Amino acid sequence: MSGAETYYVTTPIYYVNDKPHIGHAYTTLACDVLARFKRLDGFDVRFLTGTDEHGQKVEKSAEAAGMMPQALADQNSANFRDLAARLGCSNDDFIRTTEPRHIRSVQALWSRLVEAGDIYPGHYEGWYSVRDEAFYGEDELVAGPNGGKLAPTGAPVEWVKEPSYFFRLSAWQDRLLAYYEANPDCIGPQSRRNEVISFVKGGLQDLSVSRTSFTWGIPVPGDEAHVMYVWLDALTNYITAVGYPDQSGDYARWWPADLHMVGKDIVRFHAVYWPAFLMAAGLQPPKRVFAHGWWTNEGQKISKSVGNVIDPVALIDRYGLDQVRYFLLREVPFGNDGDFSHRAMVTRMNSELANDYGNLAQRVLSMIAKNCGAAVPAHGEQTDEDRDMLGAAYALAGRMRDSMNRQMFHEALEAAWVVIRAANGYVDRQAPWALKKTDPARMGTVLWVLAETVRNLALLTQAFMPDASGRLLDQLGVPETARTLACCGAQSALAGGTPLPPPQGVFPRFVDEEGAG
Ligand code: ME8
């Protein structure tokens, strides 16, 4: 095993009550882009995704479908696994909470919490939302139709009264606040961090961590009338996948996770309950939780009842995989909410991918093919403009690395586009086509500067658009072994005389059926 620095990144595990939608694809893609970027940057990466299969919500969905919960879980878990493959995801593992390795891990964690004195038996009486799989205090509820009450998320709630074990969350308030204080990067973006801190400062109640009114869950060790609260079960997946309860080997290597990527609705579970469970068990909390925003569809909230759920596979079929990957991570500042619209998608595809990036690569590669004997041109003395262009291309790796470390995907892509636009301006000003007769050596230098710029761009866009970027690197004659981020910069520059294959466009324009867009 290499001595490289490790990077462990996780998606939430998805409920198997339903089909995958754009929200799932979004989180998974963001993690994939990060995982790929880190691998290219020399890290030893572990990227985990999977499915959350227990709990009342899944049990009820199975009942409604006339299926056994395990059968429903098997069917829908496969859909999530297939989606990850369709998204081109490079996950190293796919965990299911019904697997024996996970049941063993959750029961071991439970026993640790009991030994630590942080779990005690009692009775729960209060509100529960099956849709959110969350307990709510009276003061959190909002008015619903016909004088009824709803969860703050708009989900229905029901009154629950049953024997339950509790986790002593109230005892962890100060230690959680100290953890946030000592680890300024442990929650991002800043707005979510503030939200979590003020929630914890508001006081914490002990948390009900077992249920007795249904059976689809992991039995509580020593008291099989109880199944564990699905969130305690689900969160534990992150340590199961690195071998817990065995704390040597993989666990020692990968834990604490570098990043749990989550949607904004599940921050509280990841940034309050999870670190408290871990610290109570004597384990380290994750290094960072980052919460992204939510997508709407053509300005409307996405909901099954409205019937406007976006199927990520349909998007890929219509627009192309690299295009969808690019759009989702470029369209909104990561962390904010965003709107998916056909028009916005086509604009990004046509103006940024086809016109800016695609055109740049096409122009450069076809001029080289035509005028330089289908080989990387030799280059001579450089002008200030050449040096500026190359300087911008060579500085890009550092810029993008910095943005990626803060999960600012849109910022990383914008930095690449600053270079792409600068390169298009440079081509126009240098007009290499006009130099062919007057100064062929100068033409060679200009085209070399441009090819070198495209090489650096393609290396850095690989994580976002693996297929198109790979094809650009093929066309530049860059061998597979020279595609890491360590090859950005002058030390791995294209060598004059390297033979090149015939150029091919990699970013087609989207032509709307109706001629719109
Ligand atoms: O919450 N836009 O699973 P889940 C963006 N099993 N993201 C969205 C979205 C939208 N319109 N709708 C949903 C669970 N999401 C738990 C996680 S982890 C230990 C357990 C996101 O299948 C949502 O924010 O309901 C969440 O991050 C993810 O989809 C999974 O949702």
GROMACS .gro file of N, CA and C in nm, residues 362-451:
model
  270
  362GLN      N    1  -1.109   2.258  -3.049
  362GLN     CA    2  -1.125   2.227  -3.190
  362GLN      C    3  -1.035   2.313  -3.278
  363ARG      N    4  -1.039   2.443  -3.250
  363ARG     CA    5  -0.959   2.534  -3.333
  363ARG      C    6  -0.812   2.497  -3.326
  364VAL      N    7  -0.765   2.477  -3.204
  364VAL     CA    8  -0.623   2.451  -3.184
  364VAL      C    9  -0.583   2.318  -3.247
  365LEU      N   10  -0.664   2.214  -3.218
  365LEU     CA   11  -0.627   2.081  -3.268
  365LEU      C   12  -0.639   2.073  -3.420
  366SER      N   13  -0.739   2.140  -3.478
  366SER     CA   14  -0.748   2.128  -3.624
  366SER      C   15  -0.641   2.212  -3.692
  367MET      N   16  -0.602   2.326  -3.636
  367MET     CA   17  -0.492   2.403  -3.696
  367MET      C   18  -0.362   2.322  -3.689
  368ILE      N   19  -0.343   2.254  -3.578
  368ILE     CA   20  -0.221   2.172  -3.566
  368ILE      C   21  -0.225   2.057  -3.668
  369ALA      N   22  -0.343   1.993  -3.678
  369ALA     CA   23  -0.355   1.881  -3.772
  369ALA      C   24  -0.324   1.928  -3.915
  370LYS      N   25  -0.377   2.046  -3.949
  370LYS     CA   26  -0.362   2.094  -4.087
  370LYS      C   27  -0.223   2.150  -4.116
  371ASN      N   28  -0.170   2.222  -4.018
  371ASN     CA   29  -0.052   2.304  -4.048
  371ASN      C   30   0.079   2.253  -3.988
  372CYS      N   31   0.070   2.157  -3.898
  372CYS     CA   32   0.194   2.117  -3.828
  372CYS      C   33   0.223   1.969  -3.850
  373GLY      N   34   0.172   1.912  -3.959
  373GLY     CA   35   0.203   1.773  -3.991
  373GLY      C   36   0.150   1.676  -3.888
  374ALA      N   37   0.033   1.708  -3.827
  374ALA     CA   38  -0.031   1.618  -3.730
  374ALA      C   39   0.063   1.579  -3.615
  375ALA      N   40   0.144   1.675  -3.571
  375ALA     CA   41   0.231   1.649  -3.456
  375ALA      C   42   0.238   1.777  -3.372
  376VAL      N   43   0.271   1.763  -3.245
  376VAL     CA   44   0.287   1.881  -3.158
  376VAL      C   45   0.393   1.971  -3.222
  377PRO      N   46   0.360   2.101  -3.243
  377PRO     CA   47   0.459   2.189  -3.309
  377PRO      C   48   0.580   2.215  -3.219
  378ALA      N   49   0.691   2.243  -3.284
  378ALA     CA   50   0.809   2.288  -3.208
  378ALA      C   51   0.783   2.432  -3.165
  379HIS      N   52   0.843   2.477  -3.055
  379HIS     CA   53   0.818   2.616  -3.015
  379HIS      C   54   0.949   2.690  -2.996
  380GLY      N   55   0.941   2.820  -3.029
  380GLY     CA   56   1.062   2.903  -3.019
  380GLY      C   57   1.049   3.001  -2.904
  381GLU      N   58   1.114   3.112  -2.920
  381GLU     CA   59   1.117   3.213  -2.813
  381GLU      C   60   0.975   3.263  -2.780
  382GLN      N   61   0.951   3.290  -2.651
  382GLN     CA   62   0.815   3.331  -2.611
  382GLN      C   63   0.804   3.482  -2.590
  383THR      N   64   0.686   3.534  -2.627
  383THR     CA   65   0.657   3.676  -2.603
  383THR      C   66   0.594   3.690  -2.464
  384ASP      N   67   0.574   3.816  -2.424
  384ASP     CA   68   0.507   3.839  -2.295
  384ASP      C   69   0.367   3.778  -2.295
  385GLU      N   70   0.300   3.794  -2.408
  385GLU     CA   71   0.163   3.739  -2.416
  385GLU      C   72   0.164   3.587  -2.401
  386ASP      N   73   0.263   3.522  -2.463
  386ASP     CA   74   0.274   3.375  -2.449
  386ASP      C   75   0.294   3.339  -2.302
  387ARG      N   76   0.384   3.413  -2.241
  387ARG     CA   77   0.415   3.383  -2.100
  387ARG      C   78   0.294   3.406  -2.011
  388ASP      N   79   0.217   3.511  -2.040
  388ASP     CA   80   0.095   3.536  -1.960
  388ASP      C   81  -0.004   3.422  -1.976
  389MET      N   82  -0.020   3.380  -2.101
  389MET     CA   83  -0.116   3.271  -2.128
  389MET      C   84  -0.075   3.144  -2.055
  390LEU      N   85   0.050   3.107  -2.070
  390LEU     CA   86   0.098   2.985  -2.003
  390LEU      C   87   0.094   3.000  -1.851
  391GLY      N   88   0.127   3.119  -1.806
  391GLY     CA   89   0.127   3.144  -1.660
  391GLY      C   90  -0.012   3.121  -1.604
  392ALA      N   91  -0.114   3.169  -1.677
  392ALA     CA   92  -0.253   3.150  -1.630
  392ALA      C   93  -0.288   3.001  -1.630
  393ALA      N   94  -0.247   2.931  -1.737
  393ALA     CA   95  -0.279   2.787  -1.745
  393ALA      C   96  -0.207   2.710  -1.634
  394TYR      N   97  -0.084   2.749  -1.606
  394TYR     CA   98  -0.007   2.675  -1.504
  394TYR      C   99  -0.052   2.710  -1.362
  395ALA      N  100  -0.113   2.826  -1.344
  395ALA     CA  101  -0.159   2.863  -1.209
  395ALA      C  102  -0.293   2.798  -1.175
  396LEU      N  103  -0.358   2.742  -1.278
  396LEU     CA  104  -0.494   2.693  -1.259
  396LEU      C  105  -0.503   2.578  -1.158
  397ALA      N  106  -0.407   2.487  -1.160
  397ALA     CA  107  -0.414   2.372  -1.069
  397ALA      C  108  -0.423   2.419  -0.924
  398GLY      N  109  -0.343   2.515  -0.889
  398GLY     CA  110  -0.343   2.565  -0.751
  398GLY      C  111  -0.476   2.630  -0.716
  399ARG      N  112  -0.530   2.708  -0.811
  399ARG     CA  113  -0.659   2.774  -0.788
  399ARG      C  114  -0.769   2.671  -0.765
  400MET      N  115  -0.772   2.572  -0.857
  400MET     CA  116  -0.882   2.475  -0.848
  400MET      C  117  -0.868   2.387  -0.724
  401ARG      N  118  -0.749   2.355  -0.689
  401ARG     CA  119  -0.725   2.273  -0.569
  401ARG      C  120  -0.780   2.344  -0.446
  402ASP      N  121  -0.753   2.472  -0.440
  402ASP     CA  122  -0.800   2.551  -0.327
  402ASP      C  123  -0.954   2.553  -0.322
  403SER      N  124  -1.017   2.572  -0.436
  403SER     CA  125  -1.164   2.573  -0.440
  403SER      C  126  -1.220   2.436  -0.403
  404MET      N  127  -1.158   2.331  -0.455
  404MET     CA  128  -1.209   2.196  -0.429
  404MET      C  129  -1.197   2.160  -0.281
  405ASN      N  130  -1.093   2.209  -0.216
  405ASN     CA  131  -1.078   2.180  -0.074
  405ASN      C  132  -1.188   2.244   0.010
  406ARG      N  133  -1.253   2.344  -0.047
  406ARG     CA  134  -1.368   2.406   0.022
  406ARG      C  135  -1.501   2.363  -0.040
  407GLN      N  136  -1.499   2.261  -0.125
  407GLN     CA  137  -1.618   2.213  -0.196
  407GLN      C  138  -1.684   2.324  -0.279
  408MET      N  139  -1.604   2.420  -0.325
  408MET     CA  140  -1.659   2.526  -0.409
  408MET      C  141  -1.639   2.487  -0.556
  409PHE      N  142  -1.722   2.390  -0.598
  409PHE     CA  143  -1.709   2.334  -0.733
  409PHE      C  144  -1.730   2.441  -0.840
  410HIS      N  145  -1.831   2.524  -0.820
  410HIS     CA  146  -1.863   2.627  -0.920
  410HIS      C  147  -1.746   2.723  -0.937
  411GLU      N  148  -1.678   2.750  -0.826
  411GLU     CA  149  -1.564   2.842  -0.826
  411GLU      C  150  -1.446   2.778  -0.902
  412ALA      N  151  -1.426   2.648  -0.880
  412ALA     CA  152  -1.319   2.577  -0.951
  412ALA      C  153  -1.344   2.582  -1.102
  413LEU      N  154  -1.469   2.558  -1.141
  413LEU     CA  155  -1.501   2.560  -1.284
  413LEU      C  156  -1.490   2.701  -1.341
  414GLU      N  157  -1.532   2.798  -1.263
  414GLU     CA  158  -1.521   2.936  -1.311
  414GLU      C  159  -1.374   2.972  -1.335
  415ALA      N  160  -1.287   2.926  -1.247
  415ALA     CA  161  -1.143   2.953  -1.265
  415ALA      C  162  -1.093   2.891  -1.397
  416ALA      N  163  -1.143   2.771  -1.429
  416ALA     CA  164  -1.103   2.708  -1.556
  416ALA      C  165  -1.155   2.791  -1.673
  417TRP      N  166  -1.277   2.841  -1.659
  417TRP     CA  167  -1.335   2.918  -1.771
  417TRP      C  168  -1.267   3.054  -1.791
  418VAL      N  169  -1.212   3.108  -1.685
  418VAL     CA  170  -1.134   3.232  -1.701
  418VAL      C  171  -1.017   3.203  -1.795
  419VAL      N  172  -0.955   3.089  -1.778
  419VAL     CA  173  -0.841   3.052  -1.863
  419VAL      C  174  -0.889   3.020  -2.006
  420ILE      N  175  -1.003   2.950  -2.016
  420ILE     CA  176  -1.057   2.917  -2.149
  420ILE      C  177  -1.088   3.044  -2.227
  421ARG      N  178  -1.153   3.140  -2.159
  421ARG     CA  179  -1.187   3.265  -2.229
  421ARG      C  180  -1.060   3.342  -2.267
  422ALA      N  181  -0.963   3.341  -2.178
  422ALA     CA  182  -0.836   3.409  -2.207
  422ALA      C  183  -0.770   3.343  -2.329
  423ALA      N  184  -0.778   3.211  -2.336
  423ALA     CA  185  -0.715   3.139  -2.447
  423ALA      C  186  -0.786   3.170  -2.579
  424ASN      N  187  -0.919   3.180  -2.574
  424ASN     CA  188  -0.991   3.217  -2.697
  424ASN      C  189  -0.953   3.358  -2.742
  425GLY      N  190  -0.934   3.449  -2.647
  425GLY     CA  191  -0.891   3.584  -2.680
  425GLY      C  192  -0.751   3.583  -2.739
  426TYR      N  193  -0.666   3.502  -2.683
  426TYR     CA  194  -0.526   3.489  -2.731
  426TYR      C  195  -0.524   3.437  -2.875
  427VAL      N  196  -0.606   3.336  -2.905
  427VAL     CA  197  -0.610   3.284  -3.043
  427VAL      C  198  -0.649   3.397  -3.138
  428ASP      N  199  -0.755   3.471  -3.100
  428ASP     CA  200  -0.803   3.578  -3.190
  428ASP      C  201  -0.693   3.682  -3.213
  429ARG      N  202  -0.624   3.720  -3.107
  429ARG     CA  203  -0.521   3.824  -3.122
  429ARG      C  204  -0.399   3.774  -3.198
  430GLN      N  205  -0.358   3.652  -3.172
  430GLN     CA  206  -0.236   3.600  -3.236
  430GLN      C  207  -0.262   3.557  -3.381
  431ALA      N  208  -0.387   3.525  -3.411
  431ALA     CA  209  -0.428   3.483  -3.545
  431ALA      C  210  -0.327   3.387  -3.610
  432PRO      N  211  -0.306   3.271  -3.553
  432PRO     CA  212  -0.204   3.180  -3.604
  432PRO      C  213  -0.227   3.141  -3.750
  433TRP      N  214  -0.354   3.140  -3.795
  433TRP     CA  215  -0.383   3.105  -3.935
  433TRP      C  216  -0.315   3.203  -4.032
  434ALA      N  217  -0.300   3.329  -3.986
  434ALA     CA  218  -0.239   3.429  -4.075
  434ALA      C  219  -0.087   3.419  -4.072
  435LEU      N  220  -0.033   3.347  -3.971
  435LEU     CA  221   0.114   3.338  -3.957
  435LEU      C  222   0.173   3.228  -4.044
  436LYS      N  223   0.084   3.143  -4.095
  436LYS     CA  224   0.134   3.025  -4.166
  436LYS      C  225   0.231   3.065  -4.277
  437LYS      N  226   0.191   3.170  -4.353
  437LYS     CA  227   0.278   3.210  -4.465
  437LYS      C  228   0.389   3.304  -4.419
  438THR      N  229   0.351   3.397  -4.328
  438THR     CA  230   0.446   3.502  -4.292
  438THR      C  231   0.553   3.456  -4.194
  439ASP      N  232   0.514   3.374  -4.097
  439ASP     CA  233   0.610   3.338  -3.992
  439ASP      C  234   0.575   3.201  -3.932
  440PRO      N  235   0.600   3.094  -4.006
  440PRO     CA  236   0.558   2.960  -3.959
  440PRO      C  237   0.617   2.922  -3.824
  441ALA      N  238   0.736   2.969  -3.792
  441ALA     CA  239   0.795   2.933  -3.662
  441ALA      C  240   0.712   2.996  -3.550
  442ARG      N  241   0.673   3.121  -3.572
  442ARG     CA  242   0.588   3.189  -3.472
  442ARG      C  243   0.452   3.119  -3.460
  443MET      N  244   0.397   3.077  -3.573
  443MET     CA  245   0.272   3.002  -3.569
  443MET      C  246   0.288   2.878  -3.481
  444GLY      N  247   0.400   2.810  -3.497
  444GLY     CA  248   0.427   2.689  -3.417
  444GLY      C  249   0.427   2.721  -3.269
  445THR      N  250   0.492   2.832  -3.235
  445THR     CA  251   0.499   2.869  -3.092
  445THR      C  252   0.359   2.899  -3.038
  446VAL      N  253   0.281   2.976  -3.115
  446VAL     CA  254   0.145   3.011  -3.069
  446VAL      C  255   0.061   2.885  -3.050
  447LEU      N  256   0.067   2.796  -3.149
  447LEU     CA  257  -0.014   2.673  -3.138
  447LEU      C  258   0.035   2.583  -3.024
  448TRP      N  259   0.164   2.586  -3.001
  448TRP     CA  260   0.217   2.507  -2.889
  448TRP      C  261   0.166   2.563  -2.756
  449VAL      N  262   0.171   2.696  -2.742
  449VAL     CA  263   0.121   2.760  -2.618
  449VAL      C  264  -0.026   2.721  -2.597
  450LEU      N  265  -0.100   2.721  -2.706
  450LEU     CA  266  -0.243   2.688  -2.695
  450LEU      C  267  -0.263   2.540  -2.662
  451ALA      N  268  -0.187   2.454  -2.726
  451ALA     CA  269  -0.201   2.310  -2.699
  451ALA      C  270  -0.166   2.282  -2.554
   0.00000   0.00000   0.00000
